[in-house]
Coordinates of C-alpha atoms and ligand atoms in Angstrom, one line a residue:
X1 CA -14.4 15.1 11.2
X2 CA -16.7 12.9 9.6
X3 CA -15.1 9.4 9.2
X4 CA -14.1 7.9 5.7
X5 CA -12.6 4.3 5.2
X6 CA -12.4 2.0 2.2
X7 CA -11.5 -1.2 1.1
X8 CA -8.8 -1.6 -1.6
X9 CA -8.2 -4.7 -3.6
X10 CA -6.4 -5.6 -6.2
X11 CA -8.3 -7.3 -9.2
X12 CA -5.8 -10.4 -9.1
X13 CA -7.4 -13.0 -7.8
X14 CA -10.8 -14.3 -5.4
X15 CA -11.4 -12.6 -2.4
X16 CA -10.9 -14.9 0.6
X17 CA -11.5 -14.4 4.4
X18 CA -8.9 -12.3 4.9
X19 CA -10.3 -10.0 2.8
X20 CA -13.8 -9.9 3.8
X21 CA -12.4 -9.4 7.6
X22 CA -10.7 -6.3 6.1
X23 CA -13.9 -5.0 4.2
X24 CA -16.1 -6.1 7.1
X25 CA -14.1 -4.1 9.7
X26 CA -13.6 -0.9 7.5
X27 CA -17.3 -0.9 6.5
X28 CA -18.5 -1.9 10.0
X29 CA -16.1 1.5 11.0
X30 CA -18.0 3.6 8.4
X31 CA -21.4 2.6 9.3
X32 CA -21.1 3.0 13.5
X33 CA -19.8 6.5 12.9
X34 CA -22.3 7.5 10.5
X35 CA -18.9 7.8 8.0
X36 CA -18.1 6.9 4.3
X37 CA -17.2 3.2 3.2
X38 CA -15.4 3.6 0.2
X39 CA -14.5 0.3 -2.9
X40 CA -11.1 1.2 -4.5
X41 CA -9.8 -0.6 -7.2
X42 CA -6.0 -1.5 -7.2
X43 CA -5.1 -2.4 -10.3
X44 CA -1.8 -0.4 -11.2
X45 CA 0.1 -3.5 -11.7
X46 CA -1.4 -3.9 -15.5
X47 CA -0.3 -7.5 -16.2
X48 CA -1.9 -8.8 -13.2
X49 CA -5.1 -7.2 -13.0
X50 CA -8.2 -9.0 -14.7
X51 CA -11.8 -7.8 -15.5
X52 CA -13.3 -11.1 -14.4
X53 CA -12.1 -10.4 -10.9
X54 CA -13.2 -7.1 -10.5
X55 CA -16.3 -8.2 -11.2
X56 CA -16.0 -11.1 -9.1
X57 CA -14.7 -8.4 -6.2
X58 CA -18.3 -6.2 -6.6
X59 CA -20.3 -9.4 -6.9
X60 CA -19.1 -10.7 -3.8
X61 CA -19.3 -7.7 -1.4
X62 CA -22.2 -7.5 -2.5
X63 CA -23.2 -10.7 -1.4
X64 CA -21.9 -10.3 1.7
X65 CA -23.9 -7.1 2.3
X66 CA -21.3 -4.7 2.1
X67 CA -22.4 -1.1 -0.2
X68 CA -20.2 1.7 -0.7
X69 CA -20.9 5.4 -1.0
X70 CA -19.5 6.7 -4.1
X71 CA -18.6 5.7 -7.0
X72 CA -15.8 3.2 -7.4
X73 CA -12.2 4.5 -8.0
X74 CA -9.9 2.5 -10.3
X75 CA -6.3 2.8 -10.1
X76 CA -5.3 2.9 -13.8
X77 CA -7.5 5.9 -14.3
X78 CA -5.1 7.7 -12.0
X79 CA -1.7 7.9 -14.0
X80 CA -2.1 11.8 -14.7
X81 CA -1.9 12.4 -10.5
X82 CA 0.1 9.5 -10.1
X83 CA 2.9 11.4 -12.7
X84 CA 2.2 15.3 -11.4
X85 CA 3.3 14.1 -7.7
X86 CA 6.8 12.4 -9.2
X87 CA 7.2 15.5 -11.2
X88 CA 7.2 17.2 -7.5
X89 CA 9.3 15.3 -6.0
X90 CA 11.9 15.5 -9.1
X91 CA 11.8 19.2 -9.1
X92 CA 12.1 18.9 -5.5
X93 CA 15.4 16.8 -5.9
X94 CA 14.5 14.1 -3.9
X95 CA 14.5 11.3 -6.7
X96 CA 17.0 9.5 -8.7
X97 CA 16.7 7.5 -11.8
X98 CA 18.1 4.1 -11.6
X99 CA 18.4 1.0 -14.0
X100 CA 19.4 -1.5 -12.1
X101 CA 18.1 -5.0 -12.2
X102 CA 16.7 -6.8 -9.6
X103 CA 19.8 -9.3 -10.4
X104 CA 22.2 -6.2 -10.3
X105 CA 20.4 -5.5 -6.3
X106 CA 20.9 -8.9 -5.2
X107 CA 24.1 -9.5 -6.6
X108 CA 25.2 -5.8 -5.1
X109 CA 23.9 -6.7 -1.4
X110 CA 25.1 -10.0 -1.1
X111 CA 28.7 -8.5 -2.3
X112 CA 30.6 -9.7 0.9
X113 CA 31.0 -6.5 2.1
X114 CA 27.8 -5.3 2.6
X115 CA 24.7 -7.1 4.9
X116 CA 23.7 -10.1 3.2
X117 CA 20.1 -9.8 5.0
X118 CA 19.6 -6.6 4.0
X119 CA 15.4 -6.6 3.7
X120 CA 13.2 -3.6 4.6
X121 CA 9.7 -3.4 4.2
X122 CA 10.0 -2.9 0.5
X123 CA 12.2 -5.6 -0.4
X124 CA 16.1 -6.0 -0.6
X125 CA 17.9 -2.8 0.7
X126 CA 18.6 -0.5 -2.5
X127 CA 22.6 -0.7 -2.2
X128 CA 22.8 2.9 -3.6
X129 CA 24.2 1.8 -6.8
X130 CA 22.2 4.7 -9.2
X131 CA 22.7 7.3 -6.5
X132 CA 25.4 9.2 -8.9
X133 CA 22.3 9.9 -11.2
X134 CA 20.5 12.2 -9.0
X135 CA 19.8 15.7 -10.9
X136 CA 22.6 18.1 -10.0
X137 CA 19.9 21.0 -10.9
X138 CA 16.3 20.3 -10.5
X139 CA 15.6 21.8 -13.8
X140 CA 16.5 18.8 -15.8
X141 CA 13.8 16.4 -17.1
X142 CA 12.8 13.8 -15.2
X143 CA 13.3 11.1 -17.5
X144 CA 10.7 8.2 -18.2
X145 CA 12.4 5.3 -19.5
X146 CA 13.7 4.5 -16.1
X147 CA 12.8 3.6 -12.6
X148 CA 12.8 6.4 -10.3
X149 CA 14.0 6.0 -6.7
X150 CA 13.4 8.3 -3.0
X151 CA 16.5 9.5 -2.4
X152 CA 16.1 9.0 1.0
X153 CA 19.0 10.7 2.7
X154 CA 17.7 13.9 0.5
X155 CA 14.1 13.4 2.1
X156 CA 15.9 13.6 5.5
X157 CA 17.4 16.6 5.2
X158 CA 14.1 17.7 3.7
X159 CA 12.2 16.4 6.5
X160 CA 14.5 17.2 9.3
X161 CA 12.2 19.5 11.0
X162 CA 9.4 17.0 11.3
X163 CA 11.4 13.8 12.9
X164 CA 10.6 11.4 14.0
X165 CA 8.2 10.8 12.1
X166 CA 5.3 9.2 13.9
X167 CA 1.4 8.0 13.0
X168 CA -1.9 7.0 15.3
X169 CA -2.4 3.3 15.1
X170 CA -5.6 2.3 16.5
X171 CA -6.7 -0.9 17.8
X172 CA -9.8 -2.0 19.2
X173 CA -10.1 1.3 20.5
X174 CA -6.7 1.8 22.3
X175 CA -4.7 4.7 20.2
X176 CA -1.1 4.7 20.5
X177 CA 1.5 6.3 18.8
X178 CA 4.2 4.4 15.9
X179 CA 7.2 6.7 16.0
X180 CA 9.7 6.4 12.5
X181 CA 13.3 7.4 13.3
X182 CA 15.6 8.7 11.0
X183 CA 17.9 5.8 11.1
X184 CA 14.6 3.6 10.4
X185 CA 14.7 5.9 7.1
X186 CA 17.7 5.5 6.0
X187 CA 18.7 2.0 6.7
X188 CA 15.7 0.1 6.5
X189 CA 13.5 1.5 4.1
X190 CA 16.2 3.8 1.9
X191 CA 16.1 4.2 -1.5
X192 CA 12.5 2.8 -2.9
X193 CA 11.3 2.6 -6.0
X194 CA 8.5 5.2 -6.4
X195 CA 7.6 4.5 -10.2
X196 CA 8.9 1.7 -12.5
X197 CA 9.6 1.7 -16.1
X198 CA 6.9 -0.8 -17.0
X199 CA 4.1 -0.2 -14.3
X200 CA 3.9 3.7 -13.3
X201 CA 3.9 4.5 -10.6
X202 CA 4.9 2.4 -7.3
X203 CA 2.0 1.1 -5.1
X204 CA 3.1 2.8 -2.2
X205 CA 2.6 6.4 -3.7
X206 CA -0.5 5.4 -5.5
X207 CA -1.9 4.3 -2.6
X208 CA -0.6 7.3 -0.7
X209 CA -2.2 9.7 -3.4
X210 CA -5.8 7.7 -3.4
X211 CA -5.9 7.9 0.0
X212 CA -5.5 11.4 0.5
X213 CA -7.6 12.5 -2.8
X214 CA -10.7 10.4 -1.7
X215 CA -10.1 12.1 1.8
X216 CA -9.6 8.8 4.0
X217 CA -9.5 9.4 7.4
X218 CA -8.9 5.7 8.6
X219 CA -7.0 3.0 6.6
X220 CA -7.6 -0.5 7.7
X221 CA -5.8 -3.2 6.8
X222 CA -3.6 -6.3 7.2
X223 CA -0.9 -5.8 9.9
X224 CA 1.5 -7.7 7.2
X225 CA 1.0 -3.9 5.9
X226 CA 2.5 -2.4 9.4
X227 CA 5.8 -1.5 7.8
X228 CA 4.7 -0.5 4.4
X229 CA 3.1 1.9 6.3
X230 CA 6.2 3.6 7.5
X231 CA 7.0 4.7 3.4
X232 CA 3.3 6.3 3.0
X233 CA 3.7 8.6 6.0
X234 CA 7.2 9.4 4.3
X235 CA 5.5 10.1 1.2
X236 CA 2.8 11.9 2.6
X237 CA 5.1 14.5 4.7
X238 CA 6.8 15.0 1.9
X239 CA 4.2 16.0 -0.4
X240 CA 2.5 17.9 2.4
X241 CA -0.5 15.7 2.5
X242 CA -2.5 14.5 6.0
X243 CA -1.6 11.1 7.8
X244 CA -4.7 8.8 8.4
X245 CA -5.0 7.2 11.5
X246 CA -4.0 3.4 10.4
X247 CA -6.0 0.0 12.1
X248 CA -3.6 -2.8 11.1
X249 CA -5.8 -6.0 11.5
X250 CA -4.5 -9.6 12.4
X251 CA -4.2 -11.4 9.2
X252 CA -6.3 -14.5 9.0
X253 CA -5.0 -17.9 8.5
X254 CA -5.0 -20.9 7.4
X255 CA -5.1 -24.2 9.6
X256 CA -1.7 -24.5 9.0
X257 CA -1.3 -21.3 10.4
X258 CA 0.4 -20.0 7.2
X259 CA -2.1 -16.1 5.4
X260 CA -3.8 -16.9 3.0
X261 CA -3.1 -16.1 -0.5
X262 CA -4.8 -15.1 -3.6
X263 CA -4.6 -18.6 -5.2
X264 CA -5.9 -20.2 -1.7
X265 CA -9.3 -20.9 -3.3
X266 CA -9.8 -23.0 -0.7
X267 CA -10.7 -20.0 1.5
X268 CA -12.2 -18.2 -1.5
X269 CA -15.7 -16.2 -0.3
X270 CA -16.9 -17.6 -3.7
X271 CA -16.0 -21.4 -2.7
X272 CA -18.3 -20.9 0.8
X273 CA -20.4 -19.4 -1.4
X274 CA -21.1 -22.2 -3.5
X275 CA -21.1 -24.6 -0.7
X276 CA -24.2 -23.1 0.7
X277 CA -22.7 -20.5 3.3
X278 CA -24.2 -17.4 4.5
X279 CA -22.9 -13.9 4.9
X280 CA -23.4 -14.1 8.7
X281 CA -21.1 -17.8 8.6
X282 CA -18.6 -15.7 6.5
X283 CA -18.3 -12.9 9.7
X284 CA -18.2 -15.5 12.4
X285 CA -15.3 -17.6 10.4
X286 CA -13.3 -14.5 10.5
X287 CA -14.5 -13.9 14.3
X288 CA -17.0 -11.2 13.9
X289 CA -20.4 -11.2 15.3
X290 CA -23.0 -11.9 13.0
Ligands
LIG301 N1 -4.3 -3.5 -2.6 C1 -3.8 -4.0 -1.4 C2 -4.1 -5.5 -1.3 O1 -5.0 -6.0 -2.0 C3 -4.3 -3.3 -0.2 C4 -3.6 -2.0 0.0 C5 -4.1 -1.3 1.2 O2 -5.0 -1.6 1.9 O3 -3.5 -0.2 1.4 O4 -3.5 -6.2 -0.6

């Protein structure tokens, strides 16, 4: 199968190092394997997306000699898919509305009988608290004005035919295999959020239903995205869609050792830009040959 990768920022700030390593090493994939190299735009989360940096996000891949295939996919033109897989899952019964705060969460989990250090890869641990809403019949609206969460122990029983779950992790060329148990399920990741009142749908099942529309094949990214990864093959078994094979990349860092962030203009492509650097400095300062 023909290989297809992609690079997917959010329009939220300047590209830095550790993005270009990320673009570098998915379009570096593409091109060895006579693939696809694919420029998605993540900009579900409304309020933090701006044009200037989408702009700024073409400009500088461009500069650094990076050119996609097809045409660029934005995120907020998605909402219509985004909304058609929740109505699955709701019919399917495996979502609950909730309306808790984030206050009402934190003040739930550090009640002194639960686990004060209750984090998964999404966050706090969802302390169950809506679970009493979840559709008796499947046939009932899913309602919008609320969040809706995975009812997770619902997916198990769904999925109990398939676990473990497991993926293909690849790095530099060694494949091994990431097995997700079903106590990994329900008591680390456990009730997510899959769409939110104000923003849509969730990252993680946009992401999810990107990837498997534009046919990825090979996902590369930050290993800080190693467990988040766990949710999207949850989602994807359970809307029957194909697993990529995942490359979770160092991260790169700063010299105090601490990944670098959005607002670290510091380590901004456009900042090297302006101080005279090349494209080839820009793939040896993130250890690539030039
Ligand atoms: N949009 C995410 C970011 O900018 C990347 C998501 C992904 O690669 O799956 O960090």
């Amino acid at each position: 199968m023909a290989i297809r990768t992609r690079f997917a920022p959010s329009p939220t700030g300047p590209l830095h190092l550790g993005h270009a390593y990320s673009a570098f090493l998915a379009h570096d994939m593409a091109r060895a394997n006579d693939g696809t190299f694919l420029v998605r735009i993540e900009d579900i989360d409304q309020s933090r997306a701006r044009p200037k940096w989408e702009d700024q996000i073409y400009d500088d891949l461009s500069w650094l000699g990076l050119s996609w295939d097809e045409p660029v996919v934005r995120q907020s033109t998605r909402s219509p898919a985004y909304k058609d897989a929740l109505t699955k899952l709701w019919a399917d019964g495996v979502l609950f509305p909730c309306d808790c705060t984030r206050r009402d969460i934190s003040e739930a989990v550090s009640a002194p009988q639960e686990n004060e250090t209750a984090i998964g890869p999404d966050g706090l641990i969802y302390p169950g608290t809506c679970r009493h809403h979840a559709p008796l019949h499947p046939n009932l609206p899913m309602p919008d004005n609320m969040a809706l969460r995975l009812f997770m122990s619902r997916a198990i029983t769904r999925l109990r035919e398939d676990l473990p779950l497991d993926f293909n992790e690849r790095i530099f060329g060694n494949t091994s295999t990431v097995r997700i148990d079903e106590s990994y399920l329900a008591s680390i990741i456990g009730d997510i959020v899959l769409s939110r009142r104000d923003m849509g749908t969730s990252y993680h099942l946009s992401v999810v239903l990107d990837d498997a529309a534009q046919g990825i094949t090979d996902v590369v990214r930050g290993e800080d995205l190693f467990e988040a990864t766990k949710i999207h093959v949850v989602l994807q078994r359970l809307l029957g869609l194909a697993t990529p094979t995942y490359h979770h990349h160092r991260l790169i860092r700063d010299d105090a050792g601490k990944r670098l962030a959005k607002r670290n203009d510091a380590r901004a492509i456009r900042t090297y830009r302006d101080a005279g650097a090349s494209p080839a400095d820009i793939r040896q300062m993130v250890g690539l040959s030039a």
